[in-house]
PDB file of C-alpha atoms and ligand atoms in Angstrom:
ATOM      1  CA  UNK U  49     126.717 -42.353 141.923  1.00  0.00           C
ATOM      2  CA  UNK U  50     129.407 -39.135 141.518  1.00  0.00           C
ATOM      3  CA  UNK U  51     130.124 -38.651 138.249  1.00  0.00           C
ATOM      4  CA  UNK U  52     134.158 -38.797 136.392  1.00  0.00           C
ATOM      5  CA  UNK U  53     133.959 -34.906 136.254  1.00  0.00           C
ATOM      6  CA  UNK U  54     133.264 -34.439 139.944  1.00  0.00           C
ATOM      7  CA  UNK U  55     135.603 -37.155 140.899  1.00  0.00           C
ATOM      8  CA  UNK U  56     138.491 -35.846 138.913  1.00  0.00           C
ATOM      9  CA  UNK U  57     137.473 -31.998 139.894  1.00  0.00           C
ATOM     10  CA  UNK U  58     138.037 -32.950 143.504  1.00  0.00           C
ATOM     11  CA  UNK U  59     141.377 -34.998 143.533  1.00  0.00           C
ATOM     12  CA  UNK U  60     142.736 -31.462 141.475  1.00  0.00           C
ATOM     13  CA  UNK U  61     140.607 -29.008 143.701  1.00  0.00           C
ATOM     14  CA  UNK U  62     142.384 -26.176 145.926  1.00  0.00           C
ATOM     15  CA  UNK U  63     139.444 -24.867 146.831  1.00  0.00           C
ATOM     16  CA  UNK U  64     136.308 -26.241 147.633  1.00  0.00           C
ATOM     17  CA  UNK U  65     133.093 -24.149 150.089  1.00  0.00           C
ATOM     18  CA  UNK U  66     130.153 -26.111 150.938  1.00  0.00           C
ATOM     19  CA  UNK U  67     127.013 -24.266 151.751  1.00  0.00           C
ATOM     20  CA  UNK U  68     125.303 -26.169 154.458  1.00  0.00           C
ATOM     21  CA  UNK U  69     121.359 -25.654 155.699  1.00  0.00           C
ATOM     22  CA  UNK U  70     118.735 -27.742 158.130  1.00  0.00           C
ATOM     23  CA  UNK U  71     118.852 -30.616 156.185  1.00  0.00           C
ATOM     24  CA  UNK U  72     122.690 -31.639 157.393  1.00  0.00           C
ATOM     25  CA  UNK U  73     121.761 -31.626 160.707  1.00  0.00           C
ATOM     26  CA  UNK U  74     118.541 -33.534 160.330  1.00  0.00           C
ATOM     27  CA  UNK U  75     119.679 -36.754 160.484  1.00  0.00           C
ATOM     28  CA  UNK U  76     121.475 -35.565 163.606  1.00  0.00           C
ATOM     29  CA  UNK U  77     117.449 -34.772 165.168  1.00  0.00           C
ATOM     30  CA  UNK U  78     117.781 -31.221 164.789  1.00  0.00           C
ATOM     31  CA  UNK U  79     114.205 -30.093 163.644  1.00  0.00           C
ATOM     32  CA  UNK U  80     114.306 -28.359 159.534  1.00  0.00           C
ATOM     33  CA  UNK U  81     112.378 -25.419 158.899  1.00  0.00           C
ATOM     34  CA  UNK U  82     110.743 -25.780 156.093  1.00  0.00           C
ATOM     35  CA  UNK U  83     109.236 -29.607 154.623  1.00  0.00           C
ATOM     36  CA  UNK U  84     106.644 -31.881 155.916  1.00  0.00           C
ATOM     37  CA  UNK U  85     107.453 -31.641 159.615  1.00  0.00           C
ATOM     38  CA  UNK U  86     109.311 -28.288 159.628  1.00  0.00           C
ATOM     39  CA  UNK U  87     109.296 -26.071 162.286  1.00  0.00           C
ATOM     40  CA  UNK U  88     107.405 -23.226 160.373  1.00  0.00           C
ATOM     41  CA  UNK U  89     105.055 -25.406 159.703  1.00  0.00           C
ATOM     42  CA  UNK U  90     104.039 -25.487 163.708  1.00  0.00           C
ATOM     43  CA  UNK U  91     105.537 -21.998 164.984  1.00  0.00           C
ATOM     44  CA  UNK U  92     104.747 -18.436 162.824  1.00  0.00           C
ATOM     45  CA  UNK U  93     108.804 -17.124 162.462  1.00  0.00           C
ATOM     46  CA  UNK U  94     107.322 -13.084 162.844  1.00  0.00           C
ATOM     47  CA  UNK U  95     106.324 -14.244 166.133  1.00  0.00           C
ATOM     48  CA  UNK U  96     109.491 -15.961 167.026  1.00  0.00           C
ATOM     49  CA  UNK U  97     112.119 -14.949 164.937  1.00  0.00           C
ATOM     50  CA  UNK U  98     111.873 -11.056 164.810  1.00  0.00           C
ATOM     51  CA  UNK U  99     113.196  -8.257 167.100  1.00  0.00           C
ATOM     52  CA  UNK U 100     109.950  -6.565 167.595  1.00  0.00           C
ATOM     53  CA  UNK U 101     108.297 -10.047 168.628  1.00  0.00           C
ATOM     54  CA  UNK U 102     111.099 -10.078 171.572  1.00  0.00           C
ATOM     55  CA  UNK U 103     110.931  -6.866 172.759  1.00  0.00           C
ATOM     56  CA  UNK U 104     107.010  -7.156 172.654  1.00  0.00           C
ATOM     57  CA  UNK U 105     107.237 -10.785 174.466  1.00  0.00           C
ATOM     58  CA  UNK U 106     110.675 -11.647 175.428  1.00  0.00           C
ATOM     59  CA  UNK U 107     109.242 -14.518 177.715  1.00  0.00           C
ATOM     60  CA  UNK U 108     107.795 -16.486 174.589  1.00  0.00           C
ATOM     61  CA  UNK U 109     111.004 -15.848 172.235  1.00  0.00           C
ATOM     62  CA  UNK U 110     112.675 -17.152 174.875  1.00  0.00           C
ATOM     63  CA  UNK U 111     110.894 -20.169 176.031  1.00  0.00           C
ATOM     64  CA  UNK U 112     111.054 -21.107 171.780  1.00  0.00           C
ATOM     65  CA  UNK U 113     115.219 -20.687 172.092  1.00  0.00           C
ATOM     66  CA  UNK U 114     115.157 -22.459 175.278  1.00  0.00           C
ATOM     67  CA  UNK U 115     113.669 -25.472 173.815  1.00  0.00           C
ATOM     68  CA  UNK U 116     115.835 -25.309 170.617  1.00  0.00           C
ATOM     69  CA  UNK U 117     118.748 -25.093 172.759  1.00  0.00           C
ATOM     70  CA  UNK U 118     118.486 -27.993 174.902  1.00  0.00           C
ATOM     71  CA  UNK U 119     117.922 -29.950 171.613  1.00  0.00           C
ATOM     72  CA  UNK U 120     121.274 -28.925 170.222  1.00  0.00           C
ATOM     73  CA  UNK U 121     122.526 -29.236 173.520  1.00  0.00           C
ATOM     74  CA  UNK U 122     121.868 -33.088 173.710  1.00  0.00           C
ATOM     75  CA  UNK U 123     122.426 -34.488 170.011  1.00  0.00           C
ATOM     76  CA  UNK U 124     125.887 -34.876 168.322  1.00  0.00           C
ATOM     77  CA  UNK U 125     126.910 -34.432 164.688  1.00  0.00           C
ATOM     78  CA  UNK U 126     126.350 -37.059 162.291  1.00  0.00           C
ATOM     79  CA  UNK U 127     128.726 -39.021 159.599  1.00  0.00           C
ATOM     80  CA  UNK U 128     127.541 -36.415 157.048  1.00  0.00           C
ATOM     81  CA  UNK U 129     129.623 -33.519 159.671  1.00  0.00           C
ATOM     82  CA  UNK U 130     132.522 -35.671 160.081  1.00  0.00           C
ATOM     83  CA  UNK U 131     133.036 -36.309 156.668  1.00  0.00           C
ATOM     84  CA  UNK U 132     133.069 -32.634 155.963  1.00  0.00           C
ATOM     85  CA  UNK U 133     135.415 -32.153 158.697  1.00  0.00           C
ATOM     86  CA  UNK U 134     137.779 -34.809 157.128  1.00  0.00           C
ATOM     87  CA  UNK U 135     137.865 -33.073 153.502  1.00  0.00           C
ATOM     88  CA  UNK U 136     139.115 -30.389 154.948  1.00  0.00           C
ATOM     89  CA  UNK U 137     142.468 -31.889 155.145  1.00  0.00           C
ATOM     90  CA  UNK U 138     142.387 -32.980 151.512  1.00  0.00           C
ATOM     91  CA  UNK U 139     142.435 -29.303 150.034  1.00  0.00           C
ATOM     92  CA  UNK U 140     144.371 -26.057 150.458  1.00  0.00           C
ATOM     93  CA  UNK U 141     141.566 -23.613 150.933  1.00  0.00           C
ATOM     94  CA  UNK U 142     138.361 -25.196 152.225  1.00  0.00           C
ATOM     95  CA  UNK U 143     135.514 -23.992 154.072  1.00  0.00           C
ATOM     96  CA  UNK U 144     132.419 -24.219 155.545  1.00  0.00           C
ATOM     97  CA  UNK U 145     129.616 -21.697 155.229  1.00  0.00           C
ATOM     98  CA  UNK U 146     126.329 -22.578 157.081  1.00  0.00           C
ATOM     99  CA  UNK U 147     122.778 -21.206 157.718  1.00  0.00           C
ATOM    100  CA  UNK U 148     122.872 -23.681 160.780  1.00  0.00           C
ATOM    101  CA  UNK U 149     123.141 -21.907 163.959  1.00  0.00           C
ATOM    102  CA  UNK U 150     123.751 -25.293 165.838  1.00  0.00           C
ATOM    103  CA  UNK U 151     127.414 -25.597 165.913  1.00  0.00           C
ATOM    104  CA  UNK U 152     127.754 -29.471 164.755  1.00  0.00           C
ATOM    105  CA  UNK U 153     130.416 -28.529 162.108  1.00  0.00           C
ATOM    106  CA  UNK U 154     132.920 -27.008 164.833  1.00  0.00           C
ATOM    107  CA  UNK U 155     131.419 -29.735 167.101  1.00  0.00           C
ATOM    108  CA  UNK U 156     132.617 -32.550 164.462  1.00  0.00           C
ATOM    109  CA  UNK U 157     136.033 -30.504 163.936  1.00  0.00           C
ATOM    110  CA  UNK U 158     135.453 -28.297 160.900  1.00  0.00           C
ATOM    111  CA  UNK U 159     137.908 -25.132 161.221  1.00  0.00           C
ATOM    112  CA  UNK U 160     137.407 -22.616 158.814  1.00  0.00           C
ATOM    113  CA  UNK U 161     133.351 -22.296 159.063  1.00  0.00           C
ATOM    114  CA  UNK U 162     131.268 -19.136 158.134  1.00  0.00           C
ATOM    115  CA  UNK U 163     128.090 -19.218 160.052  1.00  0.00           C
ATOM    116  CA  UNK U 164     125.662 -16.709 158.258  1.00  0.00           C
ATOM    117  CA  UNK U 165     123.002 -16.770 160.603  1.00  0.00           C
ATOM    118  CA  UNK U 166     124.914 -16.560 164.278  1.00  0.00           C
ATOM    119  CA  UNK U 167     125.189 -19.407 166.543  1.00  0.00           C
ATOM    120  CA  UNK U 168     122.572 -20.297 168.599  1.00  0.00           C
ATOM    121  CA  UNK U 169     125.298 -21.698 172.126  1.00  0.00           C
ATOM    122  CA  UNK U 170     125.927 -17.718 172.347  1.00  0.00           C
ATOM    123  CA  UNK U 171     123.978 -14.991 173.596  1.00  0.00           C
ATOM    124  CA  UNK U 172     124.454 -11.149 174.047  1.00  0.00           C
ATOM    125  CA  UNK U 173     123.127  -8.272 175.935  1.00  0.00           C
ATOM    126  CA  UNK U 174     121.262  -5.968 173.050  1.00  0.00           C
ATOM    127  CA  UNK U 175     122.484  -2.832 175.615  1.00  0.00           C
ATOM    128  CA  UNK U 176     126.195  -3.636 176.501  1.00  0.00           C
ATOM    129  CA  UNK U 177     126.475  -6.127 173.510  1.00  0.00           C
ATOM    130  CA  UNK U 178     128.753  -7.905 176.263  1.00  0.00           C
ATOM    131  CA  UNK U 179     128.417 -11.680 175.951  1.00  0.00           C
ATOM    132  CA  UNK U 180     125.694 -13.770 178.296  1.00  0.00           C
ATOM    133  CA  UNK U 181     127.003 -17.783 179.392  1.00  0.00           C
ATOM    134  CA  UNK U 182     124.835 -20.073 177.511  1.00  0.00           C
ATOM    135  CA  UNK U 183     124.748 -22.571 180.663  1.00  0.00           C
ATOM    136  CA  UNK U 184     123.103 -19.716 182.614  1.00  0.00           C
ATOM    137  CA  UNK U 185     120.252 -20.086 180.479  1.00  0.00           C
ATOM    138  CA  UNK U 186     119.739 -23.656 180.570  1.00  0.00           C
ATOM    139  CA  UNK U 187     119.942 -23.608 183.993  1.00  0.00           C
ATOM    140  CA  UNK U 188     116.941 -21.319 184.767  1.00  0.00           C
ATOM    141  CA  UNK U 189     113.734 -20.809 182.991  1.00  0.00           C
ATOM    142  CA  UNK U 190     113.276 -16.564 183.687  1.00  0.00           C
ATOM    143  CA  UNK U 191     114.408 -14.285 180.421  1.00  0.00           C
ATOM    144  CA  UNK U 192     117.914 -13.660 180.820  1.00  0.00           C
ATOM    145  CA  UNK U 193     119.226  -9.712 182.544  1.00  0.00           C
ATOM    146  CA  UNK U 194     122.932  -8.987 181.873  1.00  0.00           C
ATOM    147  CA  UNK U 195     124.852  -7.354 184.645  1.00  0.00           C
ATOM    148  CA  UNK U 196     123.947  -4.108 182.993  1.00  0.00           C
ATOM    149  CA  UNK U 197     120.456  -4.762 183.317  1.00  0.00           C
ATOM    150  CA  UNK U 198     120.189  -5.012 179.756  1.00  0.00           C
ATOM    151  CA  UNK U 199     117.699  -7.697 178.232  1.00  0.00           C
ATOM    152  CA  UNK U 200     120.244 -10.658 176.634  1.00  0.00           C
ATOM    153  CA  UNK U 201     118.724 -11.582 173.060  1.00  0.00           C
ATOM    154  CA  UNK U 202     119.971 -15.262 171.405  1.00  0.00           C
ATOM    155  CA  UNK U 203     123.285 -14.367 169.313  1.00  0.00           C
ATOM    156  CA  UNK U 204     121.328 -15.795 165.598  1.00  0.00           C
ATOM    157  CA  UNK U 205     120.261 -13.723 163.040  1.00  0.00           C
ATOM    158  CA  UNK U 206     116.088 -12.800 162.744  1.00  0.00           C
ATOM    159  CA  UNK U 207     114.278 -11.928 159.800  1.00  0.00           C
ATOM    160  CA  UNK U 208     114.748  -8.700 158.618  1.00  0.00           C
ATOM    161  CA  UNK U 209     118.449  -8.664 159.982  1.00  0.00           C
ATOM    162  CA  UNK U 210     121.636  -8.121 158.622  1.00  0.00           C
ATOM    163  CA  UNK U 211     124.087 -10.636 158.149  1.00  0.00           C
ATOM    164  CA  UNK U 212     127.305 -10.265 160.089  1.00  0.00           C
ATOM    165  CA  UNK U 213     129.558  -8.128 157.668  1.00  0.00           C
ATOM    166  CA  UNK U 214     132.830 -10.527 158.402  1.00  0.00           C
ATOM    167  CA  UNK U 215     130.964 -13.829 157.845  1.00  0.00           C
ATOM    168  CA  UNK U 216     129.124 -12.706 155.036  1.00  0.00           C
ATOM    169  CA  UNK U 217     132.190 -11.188 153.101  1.00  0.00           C
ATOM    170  CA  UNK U 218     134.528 -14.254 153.973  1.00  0.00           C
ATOM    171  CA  UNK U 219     131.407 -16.724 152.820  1.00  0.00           C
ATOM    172  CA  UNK U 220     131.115 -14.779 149.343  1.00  0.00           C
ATOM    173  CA  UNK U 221     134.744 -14.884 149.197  1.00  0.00           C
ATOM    174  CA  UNK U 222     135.045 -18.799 149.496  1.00  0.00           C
ATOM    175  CA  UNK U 223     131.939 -18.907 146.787  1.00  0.00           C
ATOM    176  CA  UNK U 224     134.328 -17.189 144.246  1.00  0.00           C
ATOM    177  CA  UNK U 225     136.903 -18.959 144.937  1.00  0.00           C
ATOM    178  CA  UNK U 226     135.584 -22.322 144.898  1.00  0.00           C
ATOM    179  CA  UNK U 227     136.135 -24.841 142.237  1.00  0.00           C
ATOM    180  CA  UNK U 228     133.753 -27.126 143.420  1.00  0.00           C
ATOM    181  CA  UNK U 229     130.828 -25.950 145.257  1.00  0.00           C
ATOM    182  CA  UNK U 230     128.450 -27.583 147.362  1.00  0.00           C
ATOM    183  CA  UNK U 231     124.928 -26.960 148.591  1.00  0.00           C
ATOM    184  CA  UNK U 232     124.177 -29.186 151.229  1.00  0.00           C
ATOM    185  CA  UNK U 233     120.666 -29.543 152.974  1.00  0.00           C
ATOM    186  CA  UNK U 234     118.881 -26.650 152.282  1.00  0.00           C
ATOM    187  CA  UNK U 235     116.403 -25.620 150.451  1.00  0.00           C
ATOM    188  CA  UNK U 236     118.229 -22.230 149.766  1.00  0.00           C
ATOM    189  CA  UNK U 237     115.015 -20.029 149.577  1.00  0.00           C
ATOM    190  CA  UNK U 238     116.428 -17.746 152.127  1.00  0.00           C
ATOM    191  CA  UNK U 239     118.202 -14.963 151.088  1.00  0.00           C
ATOM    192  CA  UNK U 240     120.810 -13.320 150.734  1.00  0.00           C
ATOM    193  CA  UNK U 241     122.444 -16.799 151.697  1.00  0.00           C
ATOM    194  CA  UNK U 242     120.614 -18.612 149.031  1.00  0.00           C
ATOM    195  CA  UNK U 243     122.583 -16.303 146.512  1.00  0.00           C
ATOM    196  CA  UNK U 244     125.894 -18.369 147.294  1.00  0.00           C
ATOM    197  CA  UNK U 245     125.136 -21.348 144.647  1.00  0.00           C
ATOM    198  CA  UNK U 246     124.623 -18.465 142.026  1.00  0.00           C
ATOM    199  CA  UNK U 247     127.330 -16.176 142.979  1.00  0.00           C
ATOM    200  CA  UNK U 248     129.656 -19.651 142.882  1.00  0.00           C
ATOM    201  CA  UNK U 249     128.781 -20.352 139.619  1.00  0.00           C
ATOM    202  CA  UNK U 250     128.824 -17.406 138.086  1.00  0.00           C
ATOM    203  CA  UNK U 251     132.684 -17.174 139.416  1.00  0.00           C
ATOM    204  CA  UNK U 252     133.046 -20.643 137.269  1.00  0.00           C
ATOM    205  CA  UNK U 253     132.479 -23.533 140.003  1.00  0.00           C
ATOM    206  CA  UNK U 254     131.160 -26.875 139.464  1.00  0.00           C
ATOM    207  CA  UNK U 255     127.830 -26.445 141.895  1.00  0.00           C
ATOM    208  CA  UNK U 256     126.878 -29.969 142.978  1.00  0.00           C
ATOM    209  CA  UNK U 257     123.484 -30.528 145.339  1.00  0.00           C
ATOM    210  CA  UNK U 258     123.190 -32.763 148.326  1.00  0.00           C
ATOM    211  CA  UNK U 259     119.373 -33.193 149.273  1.00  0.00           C
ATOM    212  CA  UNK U 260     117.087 -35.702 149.888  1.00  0.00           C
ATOM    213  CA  UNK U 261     114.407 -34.151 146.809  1.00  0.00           C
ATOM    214  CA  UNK U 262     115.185 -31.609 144.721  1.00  0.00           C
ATOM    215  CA  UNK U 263     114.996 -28.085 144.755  1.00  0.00           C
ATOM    216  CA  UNK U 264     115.098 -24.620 143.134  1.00  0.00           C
ATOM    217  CA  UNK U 265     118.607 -24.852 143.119  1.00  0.00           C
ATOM    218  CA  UNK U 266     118.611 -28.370 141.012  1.00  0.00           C
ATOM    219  CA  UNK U 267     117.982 -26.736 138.042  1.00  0.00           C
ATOM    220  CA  UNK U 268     120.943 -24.293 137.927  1.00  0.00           C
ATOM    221  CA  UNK U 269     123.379 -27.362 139.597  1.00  0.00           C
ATOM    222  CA  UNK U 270     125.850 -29.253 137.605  1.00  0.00           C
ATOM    223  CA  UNK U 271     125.594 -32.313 139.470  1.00  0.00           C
ATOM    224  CA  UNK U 272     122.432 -33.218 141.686  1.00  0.00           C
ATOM    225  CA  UNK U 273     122.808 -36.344 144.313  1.00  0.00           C
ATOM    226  CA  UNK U 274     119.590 -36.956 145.825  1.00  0.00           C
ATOM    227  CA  UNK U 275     119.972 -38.701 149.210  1.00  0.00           C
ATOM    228  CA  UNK U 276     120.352 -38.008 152.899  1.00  0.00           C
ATOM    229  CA  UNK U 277     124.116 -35.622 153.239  1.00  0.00           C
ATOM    230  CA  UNK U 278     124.523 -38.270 156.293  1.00  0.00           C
ATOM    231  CA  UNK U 279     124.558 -41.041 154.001  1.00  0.00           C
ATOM    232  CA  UNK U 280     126.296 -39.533 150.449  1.00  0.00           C
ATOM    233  CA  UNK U 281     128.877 -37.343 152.185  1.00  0.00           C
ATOM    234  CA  UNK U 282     130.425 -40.508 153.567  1.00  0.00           C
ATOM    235  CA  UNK U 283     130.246 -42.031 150.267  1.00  0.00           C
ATOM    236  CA  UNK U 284     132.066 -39.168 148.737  1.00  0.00           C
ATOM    237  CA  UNK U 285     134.655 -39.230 151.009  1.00  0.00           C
ATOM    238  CA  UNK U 286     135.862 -43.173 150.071  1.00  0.00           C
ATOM    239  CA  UNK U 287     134.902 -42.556 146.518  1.00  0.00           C
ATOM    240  CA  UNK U 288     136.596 -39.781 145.951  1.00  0.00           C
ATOM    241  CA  UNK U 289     139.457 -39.003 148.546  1.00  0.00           C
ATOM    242  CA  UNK U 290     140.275 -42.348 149.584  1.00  0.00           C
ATOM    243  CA  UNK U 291     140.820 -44.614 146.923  1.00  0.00           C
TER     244      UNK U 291
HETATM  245  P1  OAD C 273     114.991 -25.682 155.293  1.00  0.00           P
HETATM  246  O1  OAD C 273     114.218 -26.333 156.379  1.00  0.00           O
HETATM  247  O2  OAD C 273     114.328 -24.609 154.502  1.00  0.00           O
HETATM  248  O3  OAD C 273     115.463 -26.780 154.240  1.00  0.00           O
HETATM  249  C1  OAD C 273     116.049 -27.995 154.637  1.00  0.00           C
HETATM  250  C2  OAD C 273     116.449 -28.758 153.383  1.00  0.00           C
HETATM  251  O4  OAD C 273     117.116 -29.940 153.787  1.00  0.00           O
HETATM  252  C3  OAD C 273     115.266 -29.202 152.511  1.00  0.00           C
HETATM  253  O5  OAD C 273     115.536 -28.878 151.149  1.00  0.00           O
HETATM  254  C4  OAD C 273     115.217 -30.728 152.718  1.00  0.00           C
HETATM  255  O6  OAD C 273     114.780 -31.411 151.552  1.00  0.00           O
HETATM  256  C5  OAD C 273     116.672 -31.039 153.018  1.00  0.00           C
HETATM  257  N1  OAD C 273     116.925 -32.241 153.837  1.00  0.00           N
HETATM  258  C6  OAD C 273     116.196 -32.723 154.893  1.00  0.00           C
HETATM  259  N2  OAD C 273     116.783 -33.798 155.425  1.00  0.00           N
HETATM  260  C7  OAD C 273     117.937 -34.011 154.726  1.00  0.00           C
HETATM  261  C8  OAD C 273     118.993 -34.973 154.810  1.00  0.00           C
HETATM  262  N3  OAD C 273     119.015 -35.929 155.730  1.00  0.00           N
HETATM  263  N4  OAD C 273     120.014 -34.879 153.915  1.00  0.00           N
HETATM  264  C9  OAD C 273     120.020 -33.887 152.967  1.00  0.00           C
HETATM  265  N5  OAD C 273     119.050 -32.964 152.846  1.00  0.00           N
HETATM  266  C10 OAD C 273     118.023 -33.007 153.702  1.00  0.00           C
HETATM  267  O7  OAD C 273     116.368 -25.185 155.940  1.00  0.00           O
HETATM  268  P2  OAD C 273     117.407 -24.095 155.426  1.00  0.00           P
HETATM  269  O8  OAD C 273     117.555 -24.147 153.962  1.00  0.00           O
HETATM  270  O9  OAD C 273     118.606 -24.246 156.264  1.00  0.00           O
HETATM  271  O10 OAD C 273     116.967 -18.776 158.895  1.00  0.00           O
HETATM  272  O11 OAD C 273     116.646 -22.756 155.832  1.00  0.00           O
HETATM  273  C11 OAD C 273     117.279 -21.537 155.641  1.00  0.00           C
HETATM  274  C12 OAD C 273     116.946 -20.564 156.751  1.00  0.00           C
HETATM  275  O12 OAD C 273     115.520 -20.501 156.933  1.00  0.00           O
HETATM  276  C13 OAD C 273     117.453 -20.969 158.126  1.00  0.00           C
HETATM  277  O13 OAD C 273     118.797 -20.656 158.332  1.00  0.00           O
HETATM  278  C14 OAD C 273     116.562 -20.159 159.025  1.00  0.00           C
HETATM  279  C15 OAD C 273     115.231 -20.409 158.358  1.00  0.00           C
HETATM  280  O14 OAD C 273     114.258 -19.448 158.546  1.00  0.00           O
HETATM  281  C16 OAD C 273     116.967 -17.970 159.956  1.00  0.00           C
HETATM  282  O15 OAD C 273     116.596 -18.325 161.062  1.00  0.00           O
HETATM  283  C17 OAD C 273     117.463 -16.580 159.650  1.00  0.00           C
END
């Protein structure tokens, strides 16, 4: 299944990113975005997913994050997480950037991760900026007020948003100076994220593609494994670390 190149790349590697989207947490029952039962399939992302939508109609941006919350609240990362979280060890520099704003990869014990698009268990108040306690908002079902009076907005990136400067810059970073890349579970149409693969490669890594069919990215990949990350990752890890 991995090729000689990728196996002998990865016992020599120092440094290794993996890119990470929906798909790794789908086998976890986190919801993708895109696909045959994606979540923009059902719910229009300028109505959700956009600072003018919440400041026109906080109560319906909020009752959306509410209900992605308490999904992320109750599931728990999956072997494809935990075998990311174990490579770590394995190589000098490694790390972890991800779309996700679900927190499995700290949750399965990834350190060094780069989350592009904010992190969906914190919340701030768009006056004060200070931060809001996530378990406040599970616990009531009114749009959360800050002390300030200030309306609190989920801490996750919307469209037309930038991308936090310091996870951004330390993401490209690990791209560069990655032998081995990985894109894992997405479908990497979202940019400027989905400029990682290309901006890996072009630095001289070996891009390799985790995903369950292909993609855009397949055809600029060195190395495509198609399969669920939950199921391959694993498989990686005794291939090619333990034996
Ligand atoms: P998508 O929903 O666009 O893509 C998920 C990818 O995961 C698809 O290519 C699937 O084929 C693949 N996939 C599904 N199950 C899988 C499994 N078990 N193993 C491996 N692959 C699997 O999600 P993203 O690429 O993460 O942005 O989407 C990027 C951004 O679009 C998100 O961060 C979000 C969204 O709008 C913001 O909210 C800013």
């Amino acid at each position: 299944m991995f090729s000689e190149q990728l196996i002998s790349k990865l016992k020599k590697a120092e440094s290794i990113a993996v890119f990470t989207g929906a798909g790794i947490s789908a086998e976890s029952g986190v919801p993708t975005f895109r696909g045959e039962n994606g979540l923009w399939k059902k719910f229009r992302p300028e109505e959700l997913a956009n600072f003018d939508a919440f400041m026109r109609n906080p109560d319906l941006v909020w009752e959306w994050y509410r209900y992605r919350k308490k999904i992320i609240a109750d599931i728990k990362p999956n072997p494809g997480h935990y075998a990311l979280a174990e490579m770590e060890n394995y190589h000098k520099n490694f790390a972890i950037i991800t779309q996700n704003v679900d927190n499995l990869h700290r949750r399965a014990g990834s350190k060094t991760v780069y989350e592009l698009h904010g992190n969906i268990e914190r919340n701030y108040c768009i006056d004060c900026r200070k931060n809001f306690p996530n378990e406040k908002i599970l616990l009531s079902d009114k749009v959360p007020h800050c002390i300030c009076g200030g309306l609190v907005r989920p801490d996750v990136v919307w469209f037309g948003e930038m991308l936090p400067e310091d996870q951004w810059n330390a993401g490209e970073a690990a791209a560069e100076r990655a032998e081995v890349f990985f894109a894992v579970g997405t479908s990497a149409v979202v940019y400027p994220a989905a400029s990682l693969p290309q901006i890996a490669k072009r630095a001289g890594a070996y891009v390799v593609e985790v995903n369950i069919e292909r993609t855009e990215l397949s055809y600029d990949a060195d190395e495509v494994l198609i399969g669920k990350s939950g199921e391959i990752l694993p498989k990686l890890l005794d291939t090619c670390y333990k034996k």
